[in-house]
mmCIF file of C-alpha atoms in Angstrom:
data_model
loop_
_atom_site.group_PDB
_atom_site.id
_atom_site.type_symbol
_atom_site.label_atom_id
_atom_site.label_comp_id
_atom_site.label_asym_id
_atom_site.label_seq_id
_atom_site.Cartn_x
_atom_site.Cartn_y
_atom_site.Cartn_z
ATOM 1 C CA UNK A 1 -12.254 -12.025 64.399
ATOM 2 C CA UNK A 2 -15.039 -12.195 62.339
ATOM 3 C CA UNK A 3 -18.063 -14.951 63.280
ATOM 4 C CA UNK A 4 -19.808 -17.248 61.001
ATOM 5 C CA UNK A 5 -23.078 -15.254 61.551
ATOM 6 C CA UNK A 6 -21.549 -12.374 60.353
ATOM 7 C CA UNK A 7 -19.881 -13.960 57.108
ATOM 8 C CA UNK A 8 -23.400 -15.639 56.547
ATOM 9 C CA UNK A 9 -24.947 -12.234 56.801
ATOM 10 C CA UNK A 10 -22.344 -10.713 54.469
ATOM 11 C CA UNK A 11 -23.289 -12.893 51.960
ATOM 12 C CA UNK A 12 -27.275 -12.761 52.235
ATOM 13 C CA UNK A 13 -26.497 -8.743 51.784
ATOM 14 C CA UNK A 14 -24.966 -9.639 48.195
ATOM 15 C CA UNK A 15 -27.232 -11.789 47.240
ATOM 16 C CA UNK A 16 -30.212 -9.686 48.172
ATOM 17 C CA UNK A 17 -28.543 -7.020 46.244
ATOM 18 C CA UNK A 18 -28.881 -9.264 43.363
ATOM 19 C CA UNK A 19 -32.507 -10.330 43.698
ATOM 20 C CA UNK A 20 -33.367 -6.542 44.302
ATOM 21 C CA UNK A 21 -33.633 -3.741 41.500
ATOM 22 C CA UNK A 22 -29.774 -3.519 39.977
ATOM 23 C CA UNK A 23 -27.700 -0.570 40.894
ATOM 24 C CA UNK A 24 -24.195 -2.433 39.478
ATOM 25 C CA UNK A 25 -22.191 0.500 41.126
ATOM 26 C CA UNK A 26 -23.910 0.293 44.346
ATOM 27 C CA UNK A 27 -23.611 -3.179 44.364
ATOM 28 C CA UNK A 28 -19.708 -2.595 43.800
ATOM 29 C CA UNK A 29 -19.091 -0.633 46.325
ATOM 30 C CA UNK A 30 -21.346 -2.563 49.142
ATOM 31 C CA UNK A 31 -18.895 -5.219 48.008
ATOM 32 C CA UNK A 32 -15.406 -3.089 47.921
ATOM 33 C CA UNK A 33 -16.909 -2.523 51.902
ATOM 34 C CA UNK A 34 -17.826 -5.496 52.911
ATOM 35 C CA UNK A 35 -14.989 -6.954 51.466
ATOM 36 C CA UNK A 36 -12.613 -4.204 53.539
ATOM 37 C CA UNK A 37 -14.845 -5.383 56.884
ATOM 38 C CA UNK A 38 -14.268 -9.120 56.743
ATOM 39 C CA UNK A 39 -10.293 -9.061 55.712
ATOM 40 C CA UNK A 40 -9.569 -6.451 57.705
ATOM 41 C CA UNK A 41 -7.871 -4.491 55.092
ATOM 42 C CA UNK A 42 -7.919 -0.819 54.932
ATOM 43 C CA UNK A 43 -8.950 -0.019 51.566
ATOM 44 C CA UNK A 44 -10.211 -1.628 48.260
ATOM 45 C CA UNK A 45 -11.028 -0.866 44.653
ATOM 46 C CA UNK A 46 -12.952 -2.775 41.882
ATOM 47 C CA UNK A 47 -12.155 -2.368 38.336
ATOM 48 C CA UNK A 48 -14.260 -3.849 35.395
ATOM 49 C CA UNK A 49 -13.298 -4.612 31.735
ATOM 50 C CA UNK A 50 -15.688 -3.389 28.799
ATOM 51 C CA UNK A 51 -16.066 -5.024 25.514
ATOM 52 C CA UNK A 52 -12.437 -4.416 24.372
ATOM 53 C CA UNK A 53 -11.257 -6.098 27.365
ATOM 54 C CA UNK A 54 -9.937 -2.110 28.907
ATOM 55 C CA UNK A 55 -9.903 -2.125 32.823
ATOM 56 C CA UNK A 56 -12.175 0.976 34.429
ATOM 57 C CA UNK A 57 -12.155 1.840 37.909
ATOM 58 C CA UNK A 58 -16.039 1.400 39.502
ATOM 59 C CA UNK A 59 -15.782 1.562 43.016
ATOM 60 C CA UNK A 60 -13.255 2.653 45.594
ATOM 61 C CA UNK A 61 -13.997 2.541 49.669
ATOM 62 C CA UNK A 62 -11.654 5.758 50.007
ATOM 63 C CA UNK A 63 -9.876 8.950 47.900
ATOM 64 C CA UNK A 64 -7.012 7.576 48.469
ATOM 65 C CA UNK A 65 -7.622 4.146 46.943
ATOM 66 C CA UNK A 66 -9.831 5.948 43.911
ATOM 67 C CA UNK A 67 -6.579 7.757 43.405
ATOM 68 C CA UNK A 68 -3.949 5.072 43.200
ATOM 69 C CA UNK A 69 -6.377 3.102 41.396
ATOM 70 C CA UNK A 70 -6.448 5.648 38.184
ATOM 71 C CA UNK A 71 -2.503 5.511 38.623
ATOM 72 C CA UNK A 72 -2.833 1.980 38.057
ATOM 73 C CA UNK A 73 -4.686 2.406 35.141
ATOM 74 C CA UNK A 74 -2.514 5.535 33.777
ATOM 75 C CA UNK A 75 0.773 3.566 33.804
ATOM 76 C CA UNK A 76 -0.508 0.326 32.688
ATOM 77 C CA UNK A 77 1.435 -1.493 35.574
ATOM 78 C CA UNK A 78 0.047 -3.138 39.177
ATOM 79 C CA UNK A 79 -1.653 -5.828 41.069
ATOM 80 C CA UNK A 80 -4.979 -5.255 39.542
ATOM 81 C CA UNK A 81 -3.991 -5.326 35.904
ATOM 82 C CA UNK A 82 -2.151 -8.965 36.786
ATOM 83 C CA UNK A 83 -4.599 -10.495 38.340
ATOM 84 C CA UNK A 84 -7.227 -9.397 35.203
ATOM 85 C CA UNK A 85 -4.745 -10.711 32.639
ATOM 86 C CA UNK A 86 -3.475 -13.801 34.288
ATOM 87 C CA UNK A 87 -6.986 -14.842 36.288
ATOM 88 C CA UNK A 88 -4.529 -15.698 38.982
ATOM 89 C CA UNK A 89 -4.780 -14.139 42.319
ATOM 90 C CA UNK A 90 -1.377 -11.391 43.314
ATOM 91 C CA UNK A 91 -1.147 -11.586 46.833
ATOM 92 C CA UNK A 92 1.008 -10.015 49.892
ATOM 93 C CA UNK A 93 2.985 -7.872 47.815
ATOM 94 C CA UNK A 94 5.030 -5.456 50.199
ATOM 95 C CA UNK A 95 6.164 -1.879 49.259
ATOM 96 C CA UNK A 96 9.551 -3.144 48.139
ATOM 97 C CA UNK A 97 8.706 -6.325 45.967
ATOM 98 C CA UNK A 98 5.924 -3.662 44.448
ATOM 99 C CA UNK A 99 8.034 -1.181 43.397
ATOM 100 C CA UNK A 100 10.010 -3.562 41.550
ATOM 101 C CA UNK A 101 7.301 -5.105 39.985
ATOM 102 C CA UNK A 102 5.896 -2.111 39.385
ATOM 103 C CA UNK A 103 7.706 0.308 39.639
ATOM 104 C CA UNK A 104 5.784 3.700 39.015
ATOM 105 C CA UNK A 105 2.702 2.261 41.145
ATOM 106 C CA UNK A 106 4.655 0.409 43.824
ATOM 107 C CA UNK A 107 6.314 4.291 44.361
ATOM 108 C CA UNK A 108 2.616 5.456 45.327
ATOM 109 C CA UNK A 109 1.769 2.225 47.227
ATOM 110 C CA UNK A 110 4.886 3.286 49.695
ATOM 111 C CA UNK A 111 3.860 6.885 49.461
ATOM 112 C CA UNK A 112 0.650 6.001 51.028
ATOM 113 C CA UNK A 113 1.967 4.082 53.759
ATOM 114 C CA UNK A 114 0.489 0.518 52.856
ATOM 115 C CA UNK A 115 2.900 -2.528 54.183
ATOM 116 C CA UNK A 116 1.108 -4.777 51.621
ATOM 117 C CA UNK A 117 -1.244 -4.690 48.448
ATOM 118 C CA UNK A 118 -3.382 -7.716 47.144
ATOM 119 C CA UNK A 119 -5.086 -8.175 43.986
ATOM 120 C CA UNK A 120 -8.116 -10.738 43.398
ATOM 121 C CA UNK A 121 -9.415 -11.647 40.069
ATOM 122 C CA UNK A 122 -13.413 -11.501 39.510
ATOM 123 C CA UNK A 123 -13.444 -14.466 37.678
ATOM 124 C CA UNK A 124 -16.371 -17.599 36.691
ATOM 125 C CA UNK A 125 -14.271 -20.377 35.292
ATOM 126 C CA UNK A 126 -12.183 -19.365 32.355
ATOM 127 C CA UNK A 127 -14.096 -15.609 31.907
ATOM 128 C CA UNK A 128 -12.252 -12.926 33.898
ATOM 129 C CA UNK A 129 -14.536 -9.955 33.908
ATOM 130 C CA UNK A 130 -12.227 -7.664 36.495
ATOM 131 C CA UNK A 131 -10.071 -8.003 39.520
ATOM 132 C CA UNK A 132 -10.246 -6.312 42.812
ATOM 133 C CA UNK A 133 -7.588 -4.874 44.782
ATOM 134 C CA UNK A 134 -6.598 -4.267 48.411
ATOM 135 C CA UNK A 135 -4.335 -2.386 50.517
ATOM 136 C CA UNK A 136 -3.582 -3.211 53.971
ATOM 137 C CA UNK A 137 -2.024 -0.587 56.092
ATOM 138 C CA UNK A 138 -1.585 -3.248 59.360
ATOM 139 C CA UNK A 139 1.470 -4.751 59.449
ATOM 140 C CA UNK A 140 1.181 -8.542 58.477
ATOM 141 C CA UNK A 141 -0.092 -10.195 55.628
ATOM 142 C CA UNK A 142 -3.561 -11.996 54.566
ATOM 143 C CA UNK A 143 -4.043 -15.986 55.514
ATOM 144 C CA UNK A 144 -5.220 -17.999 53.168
ATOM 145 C CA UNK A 145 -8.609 -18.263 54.542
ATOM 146 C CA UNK A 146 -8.637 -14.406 54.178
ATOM 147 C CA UNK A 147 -7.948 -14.932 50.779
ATOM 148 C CA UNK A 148 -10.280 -18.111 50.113
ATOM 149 C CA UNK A 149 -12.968 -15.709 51.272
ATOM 150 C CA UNK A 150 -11.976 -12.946 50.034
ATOM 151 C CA UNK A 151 -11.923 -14.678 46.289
ATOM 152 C CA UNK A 152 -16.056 -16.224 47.855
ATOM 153 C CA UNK A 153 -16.741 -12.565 47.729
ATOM 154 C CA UNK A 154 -15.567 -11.531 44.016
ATOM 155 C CA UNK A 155 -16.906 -15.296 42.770
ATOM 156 C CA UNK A 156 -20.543 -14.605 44.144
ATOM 157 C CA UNK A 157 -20.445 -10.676 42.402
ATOM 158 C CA UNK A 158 -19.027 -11.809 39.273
ATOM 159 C CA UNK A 159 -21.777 -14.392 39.196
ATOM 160 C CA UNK A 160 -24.322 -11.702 39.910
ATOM 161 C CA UNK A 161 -22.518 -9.363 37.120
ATOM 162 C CA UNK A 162 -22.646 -11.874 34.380
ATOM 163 C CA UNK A 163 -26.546 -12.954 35.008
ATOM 164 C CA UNK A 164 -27.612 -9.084 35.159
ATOM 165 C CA UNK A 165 -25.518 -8.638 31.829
ATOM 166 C CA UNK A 166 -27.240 -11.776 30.357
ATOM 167 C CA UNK A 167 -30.577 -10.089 31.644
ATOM 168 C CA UNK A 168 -29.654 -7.387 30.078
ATOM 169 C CA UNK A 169 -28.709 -9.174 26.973
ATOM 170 C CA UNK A 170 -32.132 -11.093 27.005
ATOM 171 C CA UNK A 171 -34.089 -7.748 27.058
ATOM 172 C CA UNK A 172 -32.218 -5.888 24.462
ATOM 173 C CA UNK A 173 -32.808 -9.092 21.828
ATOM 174 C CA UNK A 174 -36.432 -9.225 23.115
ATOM 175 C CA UNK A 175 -36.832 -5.775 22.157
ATOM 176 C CA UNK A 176 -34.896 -6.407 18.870
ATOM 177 C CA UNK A 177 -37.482 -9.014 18.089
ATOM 178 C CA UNK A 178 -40.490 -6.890 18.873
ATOM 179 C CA UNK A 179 -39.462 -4.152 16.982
ATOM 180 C CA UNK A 180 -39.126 -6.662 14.415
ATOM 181 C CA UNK A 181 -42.496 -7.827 14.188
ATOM 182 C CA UNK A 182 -43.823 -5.013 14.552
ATOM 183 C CA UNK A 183 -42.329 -3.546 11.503
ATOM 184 C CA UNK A 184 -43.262 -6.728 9.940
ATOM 185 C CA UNK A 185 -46.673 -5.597 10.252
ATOM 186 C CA UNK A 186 -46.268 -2.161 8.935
ATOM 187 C CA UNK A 187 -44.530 -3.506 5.906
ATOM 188 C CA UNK A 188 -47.416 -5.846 5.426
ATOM 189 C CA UNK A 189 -49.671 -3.623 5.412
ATOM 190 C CA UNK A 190 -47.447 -1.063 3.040
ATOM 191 C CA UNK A 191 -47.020 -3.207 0.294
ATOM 192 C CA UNK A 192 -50.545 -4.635 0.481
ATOM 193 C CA UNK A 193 -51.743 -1.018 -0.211
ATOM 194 C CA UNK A 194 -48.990 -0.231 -2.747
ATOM 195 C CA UNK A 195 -50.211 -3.444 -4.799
ATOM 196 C CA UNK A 196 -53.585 -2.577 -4.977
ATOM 197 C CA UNK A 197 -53.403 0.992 -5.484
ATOM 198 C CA UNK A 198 -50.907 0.599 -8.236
ATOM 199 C CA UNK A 199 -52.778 -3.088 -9.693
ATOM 200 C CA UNK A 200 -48.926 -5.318 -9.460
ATOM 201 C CA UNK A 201 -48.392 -8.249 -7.502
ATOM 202 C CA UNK A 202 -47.648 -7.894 -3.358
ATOM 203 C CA UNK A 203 -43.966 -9.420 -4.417
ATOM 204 C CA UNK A 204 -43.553 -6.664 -7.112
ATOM 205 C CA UNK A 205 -44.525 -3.723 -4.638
ATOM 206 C CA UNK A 206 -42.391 -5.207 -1.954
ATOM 207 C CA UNK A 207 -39.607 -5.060 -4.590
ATOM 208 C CA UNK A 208 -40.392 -1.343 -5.175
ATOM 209 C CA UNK A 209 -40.239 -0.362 -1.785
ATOM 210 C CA UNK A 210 -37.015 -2.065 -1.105
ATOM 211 C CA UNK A 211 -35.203 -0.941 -3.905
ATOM 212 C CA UNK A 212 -36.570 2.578 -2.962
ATOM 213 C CA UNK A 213 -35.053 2.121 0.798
ATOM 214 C CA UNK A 214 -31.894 0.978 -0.504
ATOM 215 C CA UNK A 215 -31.541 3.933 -3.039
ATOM 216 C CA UNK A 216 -32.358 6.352 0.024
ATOM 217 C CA UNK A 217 -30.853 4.878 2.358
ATOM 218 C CA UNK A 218 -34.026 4.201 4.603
ATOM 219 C CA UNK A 219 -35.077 1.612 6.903
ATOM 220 C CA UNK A 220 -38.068 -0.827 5.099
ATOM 221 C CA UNK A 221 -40.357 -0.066 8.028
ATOM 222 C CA UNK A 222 -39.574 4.529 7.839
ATOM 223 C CA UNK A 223 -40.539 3.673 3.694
ATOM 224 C CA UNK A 224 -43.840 1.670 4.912
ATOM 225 C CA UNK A 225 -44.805 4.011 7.269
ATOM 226 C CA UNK A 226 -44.883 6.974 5.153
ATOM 227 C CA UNK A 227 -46.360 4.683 2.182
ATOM 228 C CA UNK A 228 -49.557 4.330 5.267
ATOM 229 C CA UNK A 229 -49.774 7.762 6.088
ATOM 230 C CA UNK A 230 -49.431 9.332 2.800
ATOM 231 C CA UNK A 231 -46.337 11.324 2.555
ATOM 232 C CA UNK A 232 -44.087 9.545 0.913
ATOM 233 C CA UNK A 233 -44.942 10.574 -3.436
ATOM 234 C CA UNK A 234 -45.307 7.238 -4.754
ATOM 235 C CA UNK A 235 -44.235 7.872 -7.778
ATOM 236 C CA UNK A 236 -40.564 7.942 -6.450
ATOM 237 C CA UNK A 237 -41.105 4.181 -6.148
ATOM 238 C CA UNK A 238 -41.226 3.302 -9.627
ATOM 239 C CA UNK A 239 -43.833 0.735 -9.184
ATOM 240 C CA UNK A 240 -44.119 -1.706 -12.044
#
């Protein structure tokens, strides 16, 4: 039986995961174990979706989980693939009910001697991100607290997976806006040179080099730069 200092543990480990440098596939599979631990289950896998909404297997606690989990995937059919569609848990599924479910996956589950497979969505309100699945070799199925914690454990990483992707998200649009500016300045300083070297209005070089970057194809701040450092032949800007 597991104690409450060893559930409260369990959890400090995920959230210090969180709080430390993000490794999300080390973080997956410290919860695919940890999740194996507390439920007393004998394997687990944790697929993801990208940004078309495709499942990927991330983490698996054994071979033999890793490989039914990419059979899942192959055929399209199982527990995992329910629960990421529906954002409804698919629990204590025996060998039987699975191969009629699903019938080319439900024929490994039984080849692999599980009595009972379990799928858990990784889910914050109405976004459903992935699902994780588990396989119980132990005759008997999973309580509901089992399965009230073992949905705790995929709520507090799917909260930790959507704030490192808005992180992440936050950076890249940071960076976007630096770079930004910082071409800002470059053209600036481009068509400030372009007017005065050429005696037209800042407006009338800035139309110059844009109609130049369009004709080329070129980025604004590629045509400024070269305008600063002298390559580009200005007279391919047509500067009136």
């Amino acid at each position: 039986m597991v104690t409450q200092e060893r559930l409260v543990e369990a959890f400090v480990d995920l959230a210090d995961t969180l709080v430390a440098e993000f490794d999300v596939i080390d973080f997956l599979h410290s919860l695919a174990s940890t999740t194996v631990e507390l439920l007393d289950a004998d394997a687990a896998g944790l697929m993801l979706a990208d940004q078309r909404g495709e499942l990927h297997l991330l983490a698996a606690s054994s071979d033999e989980t890793r490989t039914l989990e990419l059979f899942e995937l192959q055929h399209n059919q199982g527990p995992c693939l329910d629960a990421y569609r529906e954002g409804k848990p698919v629990t204590n599924i025996d060998p039987a009910t699975a191969e009629e479910r699903w019938p080319a996956f439900g024929a490994a589950v039984r080849a692999g001697n599980f009595t009972s497979v379990h799928a858990i969505p990784m889910r914050l309100r109405d976004e459903v991100i992935g699902a994780m699945n588990l396989f119980l070799a132990r005759p008997g199925d999973l309580s509901n607290a089992d399965l009230l914690l073992g949905q705790g454990l995929a709520d507090i990483a799917t909260i930790g997976l959507l704030q490192e992707r808005a992180v992440q998200q936050q950076q890249i649009l940071a960076e976007q806006l630096q770079g930004a500016l910082n071409s800002r300045v470059v053209i600036e300083q481009a068509k400030g040179m372009l007017a005065a070297r050429h005696g037209v209005s800042v407006l009338d070089a800035f139309a110059a080099m844009r109609t130049y970057a369009r004709r080329n194809g070129r980025s604004l701040s590629h045509v400024a730069v070269e305008i600063i450092d002298g390559s580009l032949d200005e007279a391919q800007l047509r500067v009136t």
